Each structure stands twice: as C-alpha cells, then as structure tokens.
Amino acid sequence: MKVLHFIMGKANPDRANGVNHVIHGLAKYTALAGHEVTVVGVSKGMKKPYEFVPRDNFNVHVYNSFFGDCFKALKRHAENADIVHLHSVWQHYNIILANHLIKINKPYVVTVHSGLTSDRLKQSNYQIKMIYHRLFQKKIFNNAQGIHAITKEEISDISKLITNDNIFFVSNGIDLDNFNLDIQRVDREEKNKIIFGYLGRFGVEKNIKSLVLAISKLPQKYLKSIQCHLIGPIDQEGEELINLVKKLNLEHVIIFTGPLYKKDKFNKLSSLDFYVHPAYSDVVSIAVMEAFASGLPCLITRTSQVGYYYNSGAFIMTEPLAQEIKKGLIEMIDKKEEWQYMSVKAFDLVNKVFNWKSSVAALIKEYEFILRR
C-alpha cells in the first residue's frame, strides 16, 4: 500500500508539537510494516524553499510555501498513492488539497487531533470557526472516506459537527524503541522529596494554571514534601505561569526546566515519582503514554479522554479543577505503597495498547477497509 501524509511541519519527534510527533510514529511504523510512505510538509519558518528530511524509515519533503512547487508535488504524490491522510482542522491547505482529491476520486482520511473539542472551539474566534466550518471545512470532512478519532470519546466530539458514516477509532502510540519496558525498574530511588511533573506545551487547554493553583492549596505537610517539575518550552503562557508561581511564592516547589528532548527527556521522566496531566481537553497525550512507558503512576484529568482505560489501574482520574486536582495530588501521595502496582499496570497498558506497532496495524486495517468499499 502507498500512503501519503500531508502535514504542517517536518514530522520531527523532538519538538513540543504533538501532531508532528504522532506523524513520525505513524509513518515510521507504517513503513516498518512493509508499506510505502511519503510525507509532504509545509514549514513557513523555513528560509529555503525546499528541504529533503530523512527520518526513521521514511522521508519528508518540506516546503516553505504551500502554493507552487508544494502543491504540484502533492498532486504528483497523490496520483501515485493508494490513500491520502490529512491532519488537523482549521487548515485551509487541507481544504484545497481535499477538493483536488475529491476531483480525481482519490480516497482520503482526516485525523482531527482533538481540534473539535468544545473548549478548544471556544478558546478563540468561535463564531468565525463555525462559519468557516459550514462554508468550507464540513464538505471535506463529509466527503472523506474516513475520519480518524484518536479516542472513543473524540467520536462524540466529531459527530456533533460532521455527518460522516465512517468515523473510526485508532489510538495514538509511542515508539517502544525509546524505552526498556522492564518491570524490575518499578522500585524508585528514595529522595528527600516526592518529585512529580508535567511534560509538554503550556497552552491554555493544558490547564497548567489549575495545577499551579492546586499545589498552592495543599496543606503545609504535603507542600513541604513535594517538588513539581514543569517540562516544556517557555512561551507566553509559560511566562505567565512563571509570574503566577512567583506571586504564590512557590519557586522552591515548582521548577521550570525548559524543553527537554531525547535522552534528557526520558531521563527526566524516569527520575519522577509520578506524572500529572491536568488538561481541559486532550486525546490521551503522547506525554502521558511516555510517562506510562517510564513506569510512572499518573494523575490524569477525565477530560484528557482516559475514561476507557480507567480500569487498567495505572492512574488516578480527576476533574480539571484546581480543588479536584489538589485532592488527586493528596490521594496519590497518600497511596505511595500502591505506586509499584500502578507502575506495573502502566507498563502493561503501553505493551498492550499505547504503542505504534499495535496502532499502525489497526490503522492499516482501516485503510484496507476503505480501499475495499
């Protein structure tokens, strides 16, 4: 099978952009499964007009502009592909390409990447988004041969705005080449403090402000015993969080590490006692999966769409409110004797569900189903 992915970016797994991380995993493991994969990307910040980027078992053709050579290349690659995979929403380049695919009768699928959850829709320009969707975007979703939901909960979000009869679920995964899933690693080094953390962007939907406020509300006996490491690039939202931490006099408790990649990132995760994901909305974040693969017990908000995995025993689930996150932190600290059990269950979840080999096998079956229709 020949698969073409069109993306914004370079499919670089060592960036904070989760979508590029996902596409790297999809492309790598689709190629490893014996299929031909082509990735075409647009990176507006790139100075030269074209760059050829070799990745793990696949290559990326990157342009600094969609129009001109990029669109010509997409047309050429689409003619040669069996199926085309588009990514994300509110992307007018997808509209242009999808209309061309409809014209030449080429099957395509779209992954929404959590872009239609209610809170993200309402973050900004809600009315403009709805007009744009009705006039332009809805058509390309409804004419797609499949809409890919990353969690089962996301199917409901998508169905509110799209009337496509093939909305299918396939989970994201992680690259197990980066981990040694050895359950003998579950015994944690004894430290003076309990260290937990968060990994990723500090965007509004990630709800890090509520985590900071939750920590500020902890009783002193807990506050004295913990340290929280926030791992990610310091953008505008990050600067606002730093100012909030200073205002609350929590500099000794909440540490901003900046972004960490590759070995540094995995070493940092392995040094934590547990992981916290406080998002208002997410689709089982890659960072959560990496925490599981690091053997970390997790505290995760229900709105991160983890409900279908709650019975795994790998995490505590809470609501995305500061008061509830505070209760979740206290519960996690108080059940320290259960961390080892949760660690083993986290490894199990990654081995059975959250890995690219399993996810890509499921996605290829969906591709094959579409091509047989």
Coordinates of C-alpha atoms in Angstrom, one line a residue:
M1 CA 0.0 0.0 0.0
K2 CA 1.2 3.5 -0.8
V3 CA 0.3 6.2 1.8
L4 CA 0.7 9.9 1.5
H5 CA 0.6 12.1 4.6
F6 CA 0.2 15.9 4.3
I7 CA 1.2 17.9 7.4
M8 CA 2.3 21.3 8.8
G9 CA 5.9 20.8 9.9
K10 CA 8.7 18.3 9.4
A11 CA 7.5 15.3 11.4
N12 CA 10.1 16.0 13.9
P13 CA 9.6 13.8 17.0
D14 CA 11.9 16.1 19.1
R15 CA 9.6 19.1 19.2
A16 CA 6.8 20.1 21.5
N17 CA 4.3 19.9 18.7
G18 CA 2.4 16.7 19.4
V19 CA 1.0 16.3 15.9
N20 CA 4.4 16.1 14.3
H21 CA 5.4 13.5 17.0
V22 CA 2.4 11.5 16.1
I23 CA 3.0 11.6 12.3
H24 CA 6.6 10.5 12.9
G25 CA 5.3 7.4 14.7
L26 CA 2.6 6.7 12.1
A27 CA 5.0 7.0 9.2
K28 CA 7.9 5.0 10.7
Y29 CA 5.8 2.0 11.8
T30 CA 3.7 2.0 8.6
A31 CA 7.0 1.8 6.6
L32 CA 8.2 -1.0 9.0
A33 CA 5.0 -2.9 8.3
G34 CA 6.1 -3.0 4.6
H35 CA 4.1 -0.1 3.1
E36 CA 5.4 2.8 1.1
V37 CA 5.1 6.1 3.0
T38 CA 5.5 9.6 1.7
V39 CA 5.2 12.7 3.9
V40 CA 4.9 16.2 2.5
G41 CA 5.0 19.1 4.9
V42 CA 4.8 22.9 4.9
S43 CA 7.1 24.8 7.3
K44 CA 6.6 28.5 6.9
G45 CA 9.5 29.5 9.1
M46 CA 12.0 27.6 6.8
K47 CA 14.2 30.0 4.8
K48 CA 15.0 27.8 1.8
P49 CA 12.0 26.9 -0.4
Y50 CA 12.5 23.1 -0.2
E51 CA 14.2 20.7 2.2
F52 CA 14.6 16.9 2.0
V53 CA 14.5 15.5 5.5
P54 CA 15.3 11.8 6.1
R55 CA 13.6 10.2 9.1
D56 CA 13.4 6.7 10.5
N57 CA 12.4 4.5 7.6
F58 CA 10.7 7.3 5.7
N59 CA 11.4 10.7 4.2
V60 CA 9.8 14.1 4.4
H61 CA 9.6 16.7 1.6
V62 CA 9.3 20.1 3.2
Y63 CA 8.3 23.4 1.5
N64 CA 8.2 26.9 3.0
S65 CA 5.0 27.6 1.0
F66 CA 2.0 25.5 0.0
F67 CA 1.4 27.2 -3.3
G68 CA 3.7 26.5 -6.3
D69 CA 6.1 23.5 -6.0
C70 CA 4.5 22.1 -2.9
F71 CA 1.0 21.8 -4.4
K72 CA 2.5 20.4 -7.6
A73 CA 4.4 17.8 -5.6
L74 CA 1.2 16.9 -3.6
K75 CA -0.7 16.4 -6.8
R76 CA 2.0 14.1 -8.2
H77 CA 2.4 12.1 -5.0
A78 CA -1.4 11.8 -4.7
E79 CA -1.7 10.3 -8.1
N80 CA 0.7 7.6 -7.1
A81 CA -0.8 7.0 -3.6
D82 CA -3.5 4.5 -2.7
I83 CA -4.7 6.7 0.1
V84 CA -4.0 10.2 1.4
H85 CA -4.0 11.1 5.1
L86 CA -4.7 14.7 6.1
H87 CA -4.2 16.1 9.6
S88 CA -5.8 18.7 11.9
V89 CA -8.6 21.2 11.5
W90 CA -9.0 24.9 10.6
Q91 CA -6.4 24.3 7.9
H92 CA -7.2 25.9 4.5
Y93 CA -4.4 24.0 2.8
N94 CA -6.3 20.8 3.7
I95 CA -9.4 22.3 2.1
I96 CA -7.5 23.0 -1.2
L97 CA -5.9 19.6 -1.3
A98 CA -9.1 17.7 -0.3
N99 CA -11.0 19.4 -3.1
H100 CA -8.4 18.2 -5.6
L101 CA -8.6 14.7 -4.1
I102 CA -12.4 14.7 -4.5
K103 CA -12.0 15.9 -8.1
I104 CA -9.6 13.0 -9.0
N105 CA -11.6 10.5 -6.9
K106 CA -8.7 9.7 -4.6
P107 CA -9.7 8.3 -1.2
Y108 CA -8.5 10.3 1.8
V109 CA -8.9 10.3 5.6
V110 CA -8.6 13.1 8.1
T111 CA -7.3 13.0 11.7
V112 CA -8.8 15.7 13.8
H113 CA -6.2 15.7 16.6
S114 CA -8.6 16.9 19.3
G115 CA -9.4 20.0 17.3
L116 CA -13.2 19.8 17.7
T117 CA -13.4 19.5 21.5
S118 CA -15.8 22.1 22.9
D119 CA -13.2 24.0 25.0
R120 CA -10.8 24.3 22.1
L121 CA -13.5 25.5 19.8
K122 CA -14.4 28.3 22.2
Q123 CA -10.8 29.4 23.1
S124 CA -11.0 32.0 20.3
N125 CA -13.0 33.1 17.3
Y126 CA -15.8 30.6 17.9
Q127 CA -18.3 32.2 15.6
I128 CA -15.7 32.7 12.8
K129 CA -14.7 29.0 13.2
M130 CA -18.4 27.9 12.8
I131 CA -18.9 30.0 9.7
Y132 CA -15.6 28.6 8.2
H133 CA -16.7 25.1 9.1
R134 CA -20.1 25.4 7.4
L135 CA -18.8 27.1 4.3
F136 CA -15.5 25.2 3.7
Q137 CA -14.4 22.5 6.2
K138 CA -17.6 20.5 6.6
K139 CA -17.6 19.5 2.9
I140 CA -14.1 17.9 3.1
F141 CA -14.9 16.0 6.3
N142 CA -18.2 14.7 4.9
N143 CA -16.6 13.6 1.6
A144 CA -13.7 11.9 3.3
Q145 CA -13.7 8.1 3.1
G146 CA -12.9 8.1 6.9
I147 CA -12.5 10.3 9.9
H148 CA -9.9 9.1 12.4
A149 CA -10.7 9.7 16.1
I150 CA -7.8 9.1 18.5
T151 CA -10.0 8.2 21.4
K152 CA -13.5 6.8 21.6
E153 CA -14.7 10.0 23.4
E154 CA -13.5 12.0 20.4
I155 CA -16.0 10.3 18.2
S156 CA -18.8 12.1 20.0
D157 CA -17.0 15.5 19.6
I158 CA -16.6 14.9 15.9
S159 CA -20.2 13.7 15.4
K160 CA -21.6 17.0 16.7
L161 CA -20.2 18.8 13.6
I162 CA -19.7 16.1 11.0
T163 CA -22.1 13.6 9.3
N164 CA -19.6 11.0 8.0
D165 CA -20.7 7.4 8.2
N166 CA -17.1 6.1 8.8
I167 CA -15.7 7.8 12.0
F168 CA -13.3 5.2 13.3
F169 CA -11.1 5.0 16.4
V170 CA -7.4 4.1 16.5
S171 CA -5.3 5.2 19.4
N172 CA -2.0 7.1 19.2
G173 CA 1.0 5.2 20.4
I174 CA 4.7 5.7 21.3
D175 CA 7.9 4.4 19.9
L176 CA 9.0 1.5 22.1
D177 CA 12.5 1.8 20.7
N178 CA 12.9 4.6 23.1
F179 CA 12.0 2.6 26.2
N180 CA 13.0 -0.6 28.0
L181 CA 9.8 -1.8 29.5
D182 CA 11.3 -3.8 32.3
I183 CA 9.0 -4.1 35.2
Q184 CA 12.0 -4.6 37.5
R185 CA 12.6 -0.8 37.3
V186 CA 9.5 -0.1 39.4
D187 CA 11.4 0.5 42.7
R188 CA 12.0 4.2 42.9
E189 CA 15.1 5.8 44.5
E190 CA 14.3 7.2 47.9
K191 CA 14.5 11.0 47.9
N192 CA 14.1 13.8 50.4
K193 CA 11.1 15.0 48.4
I194 CA 8.4 13.4 46.3
I195 CA 9.0 14.6 42.7
F196 CA 6.3 14.7 40.1
G197 CA 5.9 16.6 36.8
Y198 CA 4.2 17.5 33.6
L199 CA 5.7 17.4 30.1
G200 CA 4.5 19.4 27.1
R201 CA 3.3 22.7 25.9
F202 CA 1.8 25.3 28.4
G203 CA -1.2 26.1 26.2
V204 CA -4.5 27.1 27.8
E205 CA -6.1 23.7 27.0
K206 CA -3.3 22.0 29.0
N207 CA -4.6 23.7 32.2
I208 CA -1.3 24.1 33.9
K209 CA -2.6 27.1 35.8
S210 CA -5.0 24.9 37.7
L211 CA -2.2 22.6 38.6
V212 CA -0.2 25.5 40.0
L213 CA -3.2 26.7 42.0
A214 CA -3.9 23.1 43.2
I215 CA -0.3 22.9 44.5
S216 CA -0.8 26.3 46.2
K217 CA -3.8 25.0 48.1
L218 CA -2.1 21.9 49.5
P219 CA -1.7 21.6 53.3
Q220 CA 1.7 22.5 54.5
K221 CA 2.7 18.9 55.4
Y222 CA 2.2 18.0 51.7
L223 CA 3.7 21.2 50.3
K224 CA 6.9 20.7 52.3
S225 CA 7.3 17.2 50.9
I226 CA 6.9 17.7 47.2
Q227 CA 8.6 19.3 44.1
C228 CA 6.9 19.7 40.7
H229 CA 8.9 19.9 37.5
L230 CA 7.2 21.6 34.5
I231 CA 9.0 20.4 31.4
G232 CA 8.4 22.4 28.2
P233 CA 9.2 25.4 26.1
I234 CA 8.7 28.8 27.9
D235 CA 6.3 30.6 25.6
Q236 CA 3.9 33.4 26.5
E237 CA 1.7 31.1 28.6
G238 CA 4.9 29.8 30.2
E239 CA 5.9 33.3 31.2
E240 CA 2.5 33.9 32.7
L241 CA 2.8 30.7 34.7
I242 CA 6.3 31.7 36.0
N243 CA 4.8 35.0 37.2
L244 CA 2.0 33.2 38.9
V245 CA 4.4 30.8 40.7
K246 CA 6.4 33.9 41.9
K247 CA 3.2 35.6 43.1
L248 CA 2.3 32.5 45.1
N249 CA 5.9 32.1 46.5
L250 CA 6.2 28.6 45.1
E251 CA 9.6 28.9 43.3
H252 CA 11.0 26.3 45.6
V253 CA 8.2 23.9 44.9
I254 CA 7.5 24.4 41.1
I255 CA 10.6 24.2 38.9
F256 CA 10.5 25.2 35.2
T257 CA 13.1 23.0 33.4
G258 CA 12.6 24.3 29.9
P259 CA 12.2 21.9 27.0
L260 CA 14.0 18.5 27.1
Y261 CA 14.4 16.1 24.2
K262 CA 15.6 12.6 23.5
K263 CA 17.7 11.1 26.3
D264 CA 17.4 14.1 28.5
K265 CA 13.6 13.9 28.4
F266 CA 13.4 10.2 29.1
N267 CA 16.0 10.5 31.9
K268 CA 13.9 13.3 33.5
L269 CA 10.7 11.2 33.3
S270 CA 12.4 8.2 34.8
S271 CA 13.5 10.4 37.8
L272 CA 10.0 11.3 38.7
D273 CA 7.8 9.5 41.3
F274 CA 4.6 10.2 39.4
Y275 CA 3.2 12.2 36.5
V276 CA 0.4 14.7 36.3
H277 CA -1.7 15.6 33.3
P278 CA -4.2 18.3 34.1
A279 CA -5.6 19.1 30.7
Y280 CA -9.0 20.6 30.0
S281 CA -9.1 18.5 26.8
D282 CA -6.7 16.0 25.2
V283 CA -6.8 12.7 23.4
V284 CA -4.5 10.6 25.7
S285 CA -1.5 12.8 25.3
I286 CA 1.8 11.3 23.9
A287 CA 3.4 12.6 27.1
V288 CA 1.0 10.5 29.2
M289 CA 2.0 7.5 27.1
E290 CA 5.7 8.3 27.6
A291 CA 5.0 8.6 31.4
F292 CA 3.3 5.2 31.4
A293 CA 6.3 3.7 29.4
S294 CA 8.6 5.2 32.1
G295 CA 6.7 3.2 34.7
L296 CA 5.1 6.3 36.3
P297 CA 1.9 6.2 38.2
C298 CA -0.2 9.0 36.8
L299 CA -2.8 11.6 37.9
I300 CA -4.9 12.4 34.8
T301 CA -8.0 14.6 34.3
R302 CA -11.1 12.8 33.0
T303 CA -11.2 15.4 30.2
S304 CA -7.9 14.1 28.8
Q305 CA -10.2 11.3 27.5
V306 CA -8.7 8.4 29.5
G307 CA -12.0 7.1 30.8
Y308 CA -12.0 3.9 28.7
Y309 CA -8.6 2.9 30.4
Y310 CA -9.5 3.7 34.0
N311 CA -9.9 0.0 34.9
S312 CA -6.2 -0.5 33.9
G313 CA -5.1 0.5 37.4
A314 CA -2.3 2.7 36.0
F315 CA -3.7 6.1 37.1
I316 CA -5.9 8.1 39.3
M317 CA -8.6 10.2 37.4
T318 CA -9.7 13.6 38.5
E319 CA -11.6 16.6 37.2
P320 CA -9.8 19.6 35.6
L321 CA -10.4 22.0 38.5
A322 CA -7.8 23.2 41.0
Q323 CA -9.7 21.9 44.0
E324 CA -10.1 18.5 42.4
I325 CA -6.5 18.3 41.2
K326 CA -5.4 19.2 44.8
K327 CA -7.5 16.2 46.1
G328 CA -5.9 14.0 43.4
L329 CA -2.4 15.0 44.5
I330 CA -3.2 14.2 48.1
E331 CA -4.7 10.8 47.1
M332 CA -1.6 10.0 45.0
I333 CA 0.8 11.0 47.8
D334 CA -1.2 9.0 50.4
K335 CA -1.2 5.9 48.4
K336 CA 2.6 5.7 47.9
E337 CA 2.5 2.0 48.8
E338 CA 0.5 1.4 45.6
W339 CA 2.9 3.1 43.2
Q340 CA 4.7 -0.1 42.4
Y341 CA 1.5 -1.8 41.4
M342 CA 0.4 1.2 39.3
S343 CA 3.8 1.2 37.6
V344 CA 3.5 -2.4 36.5
K345 CA 0.0 -1.6 35.2
A346 CA 1.4 1.4 33.3
F347 CA 3.9 -0.9 31.6
D348 CA 1.1 -3.3 30.7
L349 CA -1.0 -0.6 29.2
V350 CA 1.8 0.5 26.9
N351 CA 2.7 -3.1 25.9
K352 CA -0.9 -3.9 25.0
V353 CA -2.4 -0.6 23.7
F354 CA -0.2 2.5 23.5
N355 CA 2.5 1.6 21.1
W356 CA 2.8 2.4 17.4
K357 CA 3.2 -1.2 16.2
S358 CA -0.3 -2.0 17.5
S359 CA -1.9 1.3 16.5
V360 CA -0.5 1.2 12.9
A361 CA -1.7 -2.4 12.5
A362 CA -5.2 -1.1 13.4
L363 CA -4.9 1.9 11.1
I364 CA -3.8 -0.2 8.1
K365 CA -6.9 -2.4 8.6
E366 CA -9.0 0.8 8.4
Y367 CA -7.1 1.9 5.2
E368 CA -7.8 -1.6 3.7
F369 CA -11.5 -1.4 4.6
I370 CA -11.7 2.0 2.9
L371 CA -10.0 0.7 -0.2
R372 CA -12.4 -2.3 -0.5
R373 CA -15.5 -0.2 -0.2

